[in-house]
Amino acid sequence: MPIVFSVGKFYFYASQTGHSHNIKMKKQLIILASILCFLCHTSLFAQAHIGISEIEIENLYPGKTFNSGTTNSRQYYIYAVMPLGTFYYYFDNTGVTTSCVQIPNSVTDLNSQVDIYNGKYVTTSKTSWTAYLDGGGSMYIRLFYSDDFKFYYFTYRNAQ
């Protein structure tokens, strides 16, 4: 008889073949599920990278190609395609990131992130969250989208 483990929206199946084997498998599946949740949670925190330099961001992703540009108001930015979408990092005149914009790859990715944000952060409206980060900082996250979902993106900035 199969055993089903549920972690969030993920279901893990294990076949029951023996008592000691089941206990070992349960422990392994719980560890695996915990690692997956941690990685997903960490990547959402980490990819906003507010308050660090361009070199520090690039060093976090060796082998990743970053492109750069300037806005109409001459604000410098870099961007790269990541697993969760395309991330744009905007810098002030001292070379430190002041904000980040993420365009998710799909509506499915968008909905997954909203579910995670609703569970992990303080919801300030149906389209905004405040994340209280390790080390005492906080980050404000806002979702923008059109009613027909022709566009959707998240913005991240320091909450102070």
mmCIF file of N, CA and C in Angstrom, residues 10-116:
data_model
loop_
_atom_site.group_PDB
_atom_site.id
_atom_site.type_symbol
_atom_site.label_atom_id
_atom_site.label_comp_id
_atom_site.label_asym_id
_atom_site.label_seq_id
_atom_site.Cartn_x
_atom_site.Cartn_y
_atom_site.Cartn_z
ATOM 1 N N PHE A 10 3.219 19.711 -2.756
ATOM 2 C CA PHE A 10 3.967 18.600 -3.304
ATOM 3 C C PHE A 10 3.551 17.302 -2.612
ATOM 4 N N TYR A 11 3.374 16.251 -3.383
ATOM 5 C CA TYR A 11 3.026 14.959 -2.832
ATOM 6 C C TYR A 11 4.136 13.972 -3.168
ATOM 7 N N PHE A 12 4.582 13.236 -2.164
ATOM 8 C CA PHE A 12 5.615 12.245 -2.351
ATOM 9 C C PHE A 12 5.016 10.872 -2.054
ATOM 10 N N TYR A 13 5.251 9.929 -2.937
ATOM 11 C CA TYR A 13 4.714 8.593 -2.789
ATOM 12 C C TYR A 13 5.843 7.623 -2.445
ATOM 13 N N ALA A 14 5.571 6.741 -1.493
ATOM 14 C CA ALA A 14 6.524 5.700 -1.122
ATOM 15 C C ALA A 14 5.774 4.388 -1.021
ATOM 16 N N SER A 15 6.359 3.369 -1.597
ATOM 17 C CA SER A 15 5.683 2.073 -1.491
ATOM 18 C C SER A 15 6.101 1.404 -0.193
ATOM 19 N N GLN A 16 5.192 0.684 0.395
ATOM 20 C CA GLN A 16 5.406 0.052 1.688
ATOM 21 C C GLN A 16 5.919 -1.366 1.458
ATOM 22 N N THR A 17 7.212 -1.617 1.801
ATOM 23 C CA THR A 17 7.792 -2.933 1.584
ATOM 24 C C THR A 17 8.306 -3.571 2.864
ATOM 25 N N GLY A 18 8.438 -2.811 3.907
ATOM 26 C CA GLY A 18 8.909 -3.354 5.172
ATOM 27 C C GLY A 18 9.004 -2.245 6.194
ATOM 28 N N HIS A 19 8.850 -2.602 7.466
ATOM 29 C CA HIS A 19 8.778 -1.591 8.524
ATOM 30 C C HIS A 19 10.041 -0.739 8.590
ATOM 31 N N SER A 20 11.226 -1.341 8.690
ATOM 32 C CA SER A 20 12.444 -0.554 8.836
ATOM 33 C C SER A 20 12.739 0.233 7.556
ATOM 34 N N HIS A 21 12.397 -0.339 6.417
ATOM 35 C CA HIS A 21 12.593 0.363 5.151
ATOM 36 C C HIS A 21 11.689 1.596 5.089
ATOM 37 N N ASN A 22 10.457 1.457 5.584
ATOM 38 C CA ASN A 22 9.511 2.577 5.566
ATOM 39 C C ASN A 22 9.980 3.724 6.438
ATOM 40 N N ILE A 23 10.500 3.425 7.604
ATOM 41 C CA ILE A 23 10.966 4.480 8.507
ATOM 42 C C ILE A 23 12.129 5.229 7.860
ATOM 43 N N LYS A 24 13.064 4.481 7.270
ATOM 44 C CA LYS A 24 14.205 5.102 6.604
ATOM 45 C C LYS A 24 13.727 5.956 5.425
ATOM 46 N N MET A 25 12.782 5.424 4.653
ATOM 47 C CA MET A 25 12.277 6.156 3.493
ATOM 48 C C MET A 25 11.523 7.409 3.928
ATOM 49 N N LYS A 26 10.741 7.303 5.005
ATOM 50 C CA LYS A 26 10.016 8.472 5.510
ATOM 51 C C LYS A 26 10.993 9.569 5.886
ATOM 52 N N LYS A 27 12.063 9.208 6.600
ATOM 53 C CA LYS A 27 13.057 10.193 7.006
ATOM 54 C C LYS A 27 13.711 10.834 5.786
ATOM 55 N N GLN A 28 14.052 10.024 4.792
ATOM 56 C CA GLN A 28 14.685 10.552 3.586
ATOM 57 C C GLN A 28 13.743 11.486 2.835
ATOM 58 N N LEU A 29 12.475 11.126 2.751
ATOM 59 C CA LEU A 29 11.510 11.963 2.043
ATOM 60 C C LEU A 29 11.257 13.269 2.790
ATOM 61 N N ILE A 30 11.219 13.200 4.114
ATOM 62 C CA ILE A 30 11.034 14.421 4.898
ATOM 63 C C ILE A 30 12.235 15.341 4.726
ATOM 64 N N ILE A 31 13.425 14.781 4.730
ATOM 65 C CA ILE A 31 14.634 15.585 4.522
ATOM 66 C C ILE A 31 14.618 16.199 3.125
ATOM 67 N N LEU A 32 14.285 15.400 2.109
ATOM 68 C CA LEU A 32 14.222 15.897 0.735
ATOM 69 C C LEU A 32 13.194 17.013 0.599
ATOM 70 N N ALA A 33 12.014 16.816 1.174
ATOM 71 C CA ALA A 33 10.959 17.839 1.104
ATOM 72 C C ALA A 33 11.401 19.110 1.811
ATOM 73 N N SER A 34 12.070 18.978 2.947
ATOM 74 C CA SER A 34 12.560 20.151 3.676
ATOM 75 C C SER A 34 13.591 20.915 2.857
ATOM 76 N N ILE A 35 14.480 20.188 2.201
ATOM 77 C CA ILE A 35 15.496 20.831 1.365
ATOM 78 C C ILE A 35 14.835 21.568 0.208
ATOM 79 N N LEU A 36 13.854 20.942 -0.446
ATOM 80 C CA LEU A 36 13.161 21.586 -1.561
ATOM 81 C C LEU A 36 12.453 22.859 -1.111
ATOM 82 N N CYS A 37 11.775 22.802 0.033
ATOM 83 C CA CYS A 37 11.096 23.991 0.549
ATOM 84 C C CYS A 37 12.102 25.090 0.883
ATOM 85 N N PHE A 38 13.213 24.702 1.513
ATOM 86 C CA PHE A 38 14.241 25.670 1.864
ATOM 87 C C PHE A 38 14.825 26.334 0.626
ATOM 88 N N LEU A 39 15.138 25.537 -0.403
ATOM 89 C CA LEU A 39 15.714 26.093 -1.630
ATOM 90 C C LEU A 39 14.751 27.039 -2.318
ATOM 91 N N CYS A 40 13.489 26.669 -2.376
ATOM 92 C CA CYS A 40 12.496 27.539 -3.004
ATOM 93 C C CYS A 40 12.379 28.840 -2.215
ATOM 94 N N HIS A 41 12.277 28.727 -0.900
ATOM 95 C CA HIS A 41 12.153 29.900 -0.033
ATOM 96 C C HIS A 41 13.390 30.776 -0.139
ATOM 97 N N THR A 42 14.586 30.159 -0.091
ATOM 98 C CA THR A 42 15.833 30.900 -0.153
ATOM 99 C C THR A 42 15.974 31.602 -1.491
ATOM 100 N N SER A 43 15.632 30.928 -2.580
ATOM 101 C CA SER A 43 15.812 31.559 -3.881
ATOM 102 C C SER A 43 14.889 32.753 -4.039
ATOM 103 N N LEU A 44 13.713 32.722 -3.445
ATOM 104 C CA LEU A 44 12.816 33.864 -3.539
ATOM 105 C C LEU A 44 13.365 35.040 -2.757
ATOM 106 N N PHE A 45 13.942 34.777 -1.565
ATOM 107 C CA PHE A 45 14.561 35.840 -0.793
ATOM 108 C C PHE A 45 15.762 36.397 -1.533
ATOM 109 N N ALA A 46 16.609 35.495 -1.962
ATOM 110 C CA ALA A 46 17.911 35.881 -2.456
ATOM 111 C C ALA A 46 17.851 36.630 -3.765
ATOM 112 N N GLN A 47 16.953 36.313 -4.632
ATOM 113 C CA GLN A 47 17.029 36.872 -5.960
ATOM 114 C C GLN A 47 16.655 38.346 -6.032
ATOM 115 N N ALA A 48 16.124 38.935 -5.005
ATOM 116 C CA ALA A 48 15.859 40.372 -5.038
ATOM 117 C C ALA A 48 17.150 41.160 -4.836
ATOM 118 N N HIS A 49 18.077 40.683 -4.028
ATOM 119 C CA HIS A 49 19.417 41.255 -3.834
ATOM 120 C C HIS A 49 19.425 42.770 -3.690
ATOM 121 N N ILE A 50 18.653 43.288 -2.776
ATOM 122 C CA ILE A 50 18.617 44.719 -2.519
ATOM 123 C C ILE A 50 19.804 45.109 -1.637
ATOM 124 N N GLY A 51 20.493 46.202 -1.990
ATOM 125 C CA GLY A 51 21.565 46.725 -1.155
ATOM 126 C C GLY A 51 22.941 46.174 -1.434
ATOM 127 N N ILE A 52 23.143 45.501 -2.577
ATOM 128 C CA ILE A 52 24.476 45.002 -2.904
ATOM 129 C C ILE A 52 24.887 45.506 -4.291
ATOM 130 N N SER A 53 26.155 45.295 -4.624
ATOM 131 C CA SER A 53 26.700 45.820 -5.875
ATOM 132 C C SER A 53 26.475 44.859 -7.039
ATOM 133 N N GLU A 54 26.723 45.371 -8.238
ATOM 134 C CA GLU A 54 26.609 44.549 -9.448
ATOM 135 C C GLU A 54 27.565 43.362 -9.397
ATOM 136 N N ILE A 55 28.784 43.591 -8.972
ATOM 137 C CA ILE A 55 29.781 42.514 -8.908
ATOM 138 C C ILE A 55 29.335 41.438 -7.926
ATOM 139 N N GLU A 56 28.762 41.841 -6.794
ATOM 140 C CA GLU A 56 28.275 40.873 -5.816
ATOM 141 C C GLU A 56 27.144 40.029 -6.400
ATOM 142 N N ILE A 57 26.235 40.641 -7.147
ATOM 143 C CA ILE A 57 25.148 39.884 -7.784
ATOM 144 C C ILE A 57 25.723 38.902 -8.791
ATOM 145 N N GLU A 58 26.626 39.381 -9.649
ATOM 146 C CA GLU A 58 27.215 38.509 -10.667
ATOM 147 C C GLU A 58 27.997 37.357 -10.038
ATOM 148 N N ASN A 59 28.671 37.614 -8.919
ATOM 149 C CA ASN A 59 29.421 36.558 -8.224
ATOM 150 C C ASN A 59 28.499 35.498 -7.628
ATOM 151 N N LEU A 60 27.246 35.872 -7.332
ATOM 152 C CA LEU A 60 26.289 34.898 -6.804
ATOM 153 C C LEU A 60 25.842 33.897 -7.870
ATOM 154 N N TYR A 61 26.030 34.246 -9.137
ATOM 155 C CA TYR A 61 25.575 33.406 -10.255
ATOM 156 C C TYR A 61 26.696 33.200 -11.269
ATOM 157 N N PRO A 62 27.752 32.477 -10.879
ATOM 158 C CA PRO A 62 28.850 32.263 -11.823
ATOM 159 C C PRO A 62 28.338 31.537 -13.069
ATOM 160 N N GLY A 63 28.776 31.991 -14.204
ATOM 161 C CA GLY A 63 28.360 31.383 -15.460
ATOM 162 C C GLY A 63 27.079 31.960 -16.031
ATOM 163 N N LYS A 64 26.356 32.749 -15.249
ATOM 164 C CA LYS A 64 25.119 33.381 -15.711
ATOM 165 C C LYS A 64 25.487 34.641 -16.497
ATOM 166 N N THR A 65 24.836 34.837 -17.625
ATOM 167 C CA THR A 65 25.075 36.030 -18.432
ATOM 168 C C THR A 65 24.132 37.148 -18.004
ATOM 169 N N PHE A 66 24.720 38.280 -17.630
ATOM 170 C CA PHE A 66 23.953 39.468 -17.286
ATOM 171 C C PHE A 66 24.113 40.480 -18.405
ATOM 172 N N ASN A 67 23.029 41.105 -18.772
ATOM 173 C CA ASN A 67 23.037 42.203 -19.735
ATOM 174 C C ASN A 67 22.797 43.488 -18.961
ATOM 175 N N SER A 68 23.118 44.629 -19.563
ATOM 176 C CA SER A 68 22.943 45.895 -18.853
ATOM 177 C C SER A 68 22.286 46.924 -19.761
ATOM 178 N N GLY A 69 21.833 48.000 -19.132
ATOM 179 C CA GLY A 69 21.218 49.090 -19.865
ATOM 180 C C GLY A 69 20.986 50.257 -18.940
ATOM 181 N N THR A 70 20.381 51.301 -19.486
ATOM 182 C CA THR A 70 19.977 52.445 -18.677
ATOM 183 C C THR A 70 18.540 52.812 -19.032
ATOM 184 N N THR A 71 17.826 53.271 -18.039
ATOM 185 C CA THR A 71 16.447 53.698 -18.253
ATOM 186 C C THR A 71 16.441 55.067 -18.924
ATOM 187 N N ASN A 72 15.266 55.537 -19.315
ATOM 188 C CA ASN A 72 15.141 56.883 -19.894
ATOM 189 C C ASN A 72 15.626 57.959 -18.937
ATOM 190 N N SER A 73 15.510 57.679 -17.632
ATOM 191 C CA SER A 73 15.983 58.648 -16.633
ATOM 192 C C SER A 73 17.439 58.386 -16.239
ATOM 193 N N ARG A 74 18.131 57.589 -17.045
ATOM 194 C CA ARG A 74 19.566 57.296 -16.893
ATOM 195 C C ARG A 74 19.909 56.460 -15.659
ATOM 196 N N GLN A 75 18.983 55.651 -15.192
ATOM 197 C CA GLN A 75 19.296 54.740 -14.086
ATOM 198 C C GLN A 75 19.855 53.456 -14.672
ATOM 199 N N TYR A 76 21.010 53.051 -14.163
ATOM 200 C CA TYR A 76 21.700 51.856 -14.639
ATOM 201 C C TYR A 76 21.015 50.601 -14.099
ATOM 202 N N TYR A 77 20.935 49.545 -14.922
ATOM 203 C CA TYR A 77 20.376 48.273 -14.486
ATOM 204 C C TYR A 77 21.073 47.129 -15.194
ATOM 205 N N ILE A 78 20.984 45.963 -14.566
ATOM 206 C CA ILE A 78 21.409 44.718 -15.197
ATOM 207 C C ILE A 78 20.238 43.750 -15.123
ATOM 208 N N TYR A 79 20.251 42.743 -15.989
ATOM 209 C CA TYR A 79 19.179 41.754 -15.959
ATOM 210 C C TYR A 79 19.690 40.405 -16.436
ATOM 211 N N ALA A 80 18.998 39.368 -15.983
ATOM 212 C CA ALA A 80 19.331 37.999 -16.375
ATOM 213 C C ALA A 80 18.096 37.132 -16.259
ATOM 214 N N VAL A 81 18.054 36.106 -17.088
ATOM 215 C CA VAL A 81 16.981 35.123 -17.026
ATOM 216 C C VAL A 81 17.357 34.093 -15.968
ATOM 217 N N MET A 82 16.475 33.920 -14.990
ATOM 218 C CA MET A 82 16.681 32.978 -13.885
ATOM 219 C C MET A 82 15.557 31.943 -13.927
ATOM 220 N N PRO A 83 15.653 30.875 -13.127
ATOM 221 C CA PRO A 83 14.589 29.855 -13.142
ATOM 222 C C PRO A 83 13.199 30.392 -12.805
ATOM 223 N N LEU A 84 13.107 31.431 -11.973
ATOM 224 C CA LEU A 84 11.803 31.958 -11.575
ATOM 225 C C LEU A 84 11.310 33.086 -12.475
ATOM 226 N N GLY A 85 12.114 33.470 -13.460
ATOM 227 C CA GLY A 85 11.733 34.554 -14.360
ATOM 228 C C GLY A 85 12.935 35.428 -14.668
ATOM 229 N N THR A 86 12.689 36.549 -15.323
ATOM 230 C CA THR A 86 13.759 37.498 -15.630
ATOM 231 C C THR A 86 13.805 38.540 -14.525
ATOM 232 N N PHE A 87 15.012 38.750 -13.978
ATOM 233 C CA PHE A 87 15.218 39.688 -12.887
ATOM 234 C C PHE A 87 15.998 40.895 -13.385
ATOM 235 N N TYR A 88 15.481 42.096 -13.074
ATOM 236 C CA TYR A 88 16.115 43.363 -13.403
ATOM 237 C C TYR A 88 16.530 44.019 -12.094
ATOM 238 N N TYR A 89 17.831 44.344 -11.973
ATOM 239 C CA TYR A 89 18.371 44.965 -10.769
ATOM 240 C C TYR A 89 18.741 46.406 -11.092
ATOM 241 N N TYR A 90 18.177 47.361 -10.341
ATOM 242 C CA TYR A 90 18.398 48.783 -10.572
ATOM 243 C C TYR A 90 19.343 49.340 -9.516
ATOM 244 N N PHE A 91 20.277 50.203 -9.957
ATOM 245 C CA PHE A 91 21.340 50.696 -9.089
ATOM 246 C C PHE A 91 21.258 52.214 -8.917
ATOM 247 N N ASP A 92 21.688 52.667 -7.729
ATOM 248 C CA ASP A 92 21.787 54.115 -7.512
ATOM 249 C C ASP A 92 23.147 54.600 -8.008
ATOM 250 N N ASN A 93 23.446 55.873 -7.819
ATOM 251 C CA ASN A 93 24.708 56.424 -8.340
ATOM 252 C C ASN A 93 25.940 55.947 -7.579
ATOM 253 N N THR A 94 25.749 55.248 -6.450
ATOM 254 C CA THR A 94 26.894 54.671 -5.729
ATOM 255 C C THR A 94 27.134 53.221 -6.131
ATOM 256 N N GLY A 95 26.291 52.674 -7.025
ATOM 257 C CA GLY A 95 26.489 51.309 -7.504
ATOM 258 C C GLY A 95 25.838 50.236 -6.652
ATOM 259 N N VAL A 96 24.857 50.608 -5.834
ATOM 260 C CA VAL A 96 24.159 49.668 -4.955
ATOM 261 C C VAL A 96 22.728 49.481 -5.465
ATOM 262 N N THR A 97 22.241 48.244 -5.417
ATOM 263 C CA THR A 97 20.875 47.988 -5.884
ATOM 264 C C THR A 97 19.869 48.669 -4.974
ATOM 265 N N THR A 98 18.919 49.335 -5.602
ATOM 266 C CA THR A 98 17.862 50.015 -4.864
ATOM 267 C C THR A 98 16.525 49.310 -5.023
ATOM 268 N N SER A 99 16.396 48.573 -6.123
ATOM 269 C CA SER A 99 15.144 47.858 -6.367
ATOM 270 C C SER A 99 15.386 46.738 -7.365
ATOM 271 N N CYS A 100 14.390 45.890 -7.463
ATOM 272 C CA CYS A 100 14.452 44.754 -8.371
ATOM 273 C C CYS A 100 13.061 44.552 -8.953
ATOM 274 N N VAL A 101 13.009 44.158 -10.209
ATOM 275 C CA VAL A 101 11.751 43.809 -10.853
ATOM 276 C C VAL A 101 11.903 42.394 -11.389
ATOM 277 N N GLN A 102 10.912 41.572 -11.131
ATOM 278 C CA GLN A 102 10.908 40.203 -11.637
ATOM 279 C C GLN A 102 9.692 40.003 -12.532
ATOM 280 N N ILE A 103 9.932 39.476 -13.719
ATOM 281 C CA ILE A 103 8.841 39.100 -14.613
ATOM 282 C C ILE A 103 8.800 37.574 -14.619
ATOM 283 N N PRO A 104 7.798 36.969 -13.951
ATOM 284 C CA PRO A 104 7.714 35.506 -13.910
ATOM 285 C C PRO A 104 7.580 34.910 -15.311
ATOM 286 N N ASN A 105 8.029 33.674 -15.441
ATOM 287 C CA ASN A 105 7.995 32.979 -16.731
ATOM 288 C C ASN A 105 6.589 32.686 -17.218
ATOM 289 N N SER A 106 5.660 32.492 -16.298
ATOM 290 C CA SER A 106 4.295 32.100 -16.678
ATOM 291 C C SER A 106 3.322 32.488 -15.566
ATOM 292 N N VAL A 107 2.037 32.427 -15.867
ATOM 293 C CA VAL A 107 1.012 32.683 -14.853
ATOM 294 C C VAL A 107 1.090 31.621 -13.757
ATOM 295 N N THR A 108 1.462 30.401 -14.122
ATOM 296 C CA THR A 108 1.617 29.335 -13.127
ATOM 297 C C THR A 108 2.717 29.697 -12.131
ATOM 298 N N ASP A 109 3.862 30.179 -12.635
ATOM 299 C CA ASP A 109 4.943 30.616 -11.743
ATOM 300 C C ASP A 109 4.495 31.787 -10.878
ATOM 301 N N LEU A 110 3.758 32.706 -11.469
ATOM 302 C CA LEU A 110 3.217 33.843 -10.731
ATOM 303 C C LEU A 110 2.343 33.369 -9.572
ATOM 304 N N ASN A 111 1.407 32.475 -9.855
ATOM 305 C CA ASN A 111 0.511 31.967 -8.814
ATOM 306 C C ASN A 111 1.266 31.207 -7.732
ATOM 307 N N SER A 112 2.283 30.458 -8.111
ATOM 308 C CA SER A 112 3.091 29.735 -7.123
ATOM 309 C C SER A 112 3.779 30.710 -6.180
ATOM 310 N N GLN A 113 4.327 31.789 -6.731
ATOM 311 C CA GLN A 113 4.992 32.773 -5.885
ATOM 312 C C GLN A 113 4.005 33.474 -4.965
ATOM 313 N N VAL A 114 2.837 33.808 -5.460
ATOM 314 C CA VAL A 114 1.823 34.444 -4.612
ATOM 315 C C VAL A 114 1.468 33.522 -3.447
ATOM 316 N N ASP A 115 1.297 32.229 -3.714
ATOM 317 C CA ASP A 115 1.008 31.265 -2.645
ATOM 318 C C ASP A 115 2.129 31.243 -1.609
ATOM 319 N N ILE A 116 3.367 31.246 -2.077
ATOM 320 C CA ILE A 116 4.513 31.227 -1.159
ATOM 321 C C ILE A 116 4.561 32.527 -0.351
#
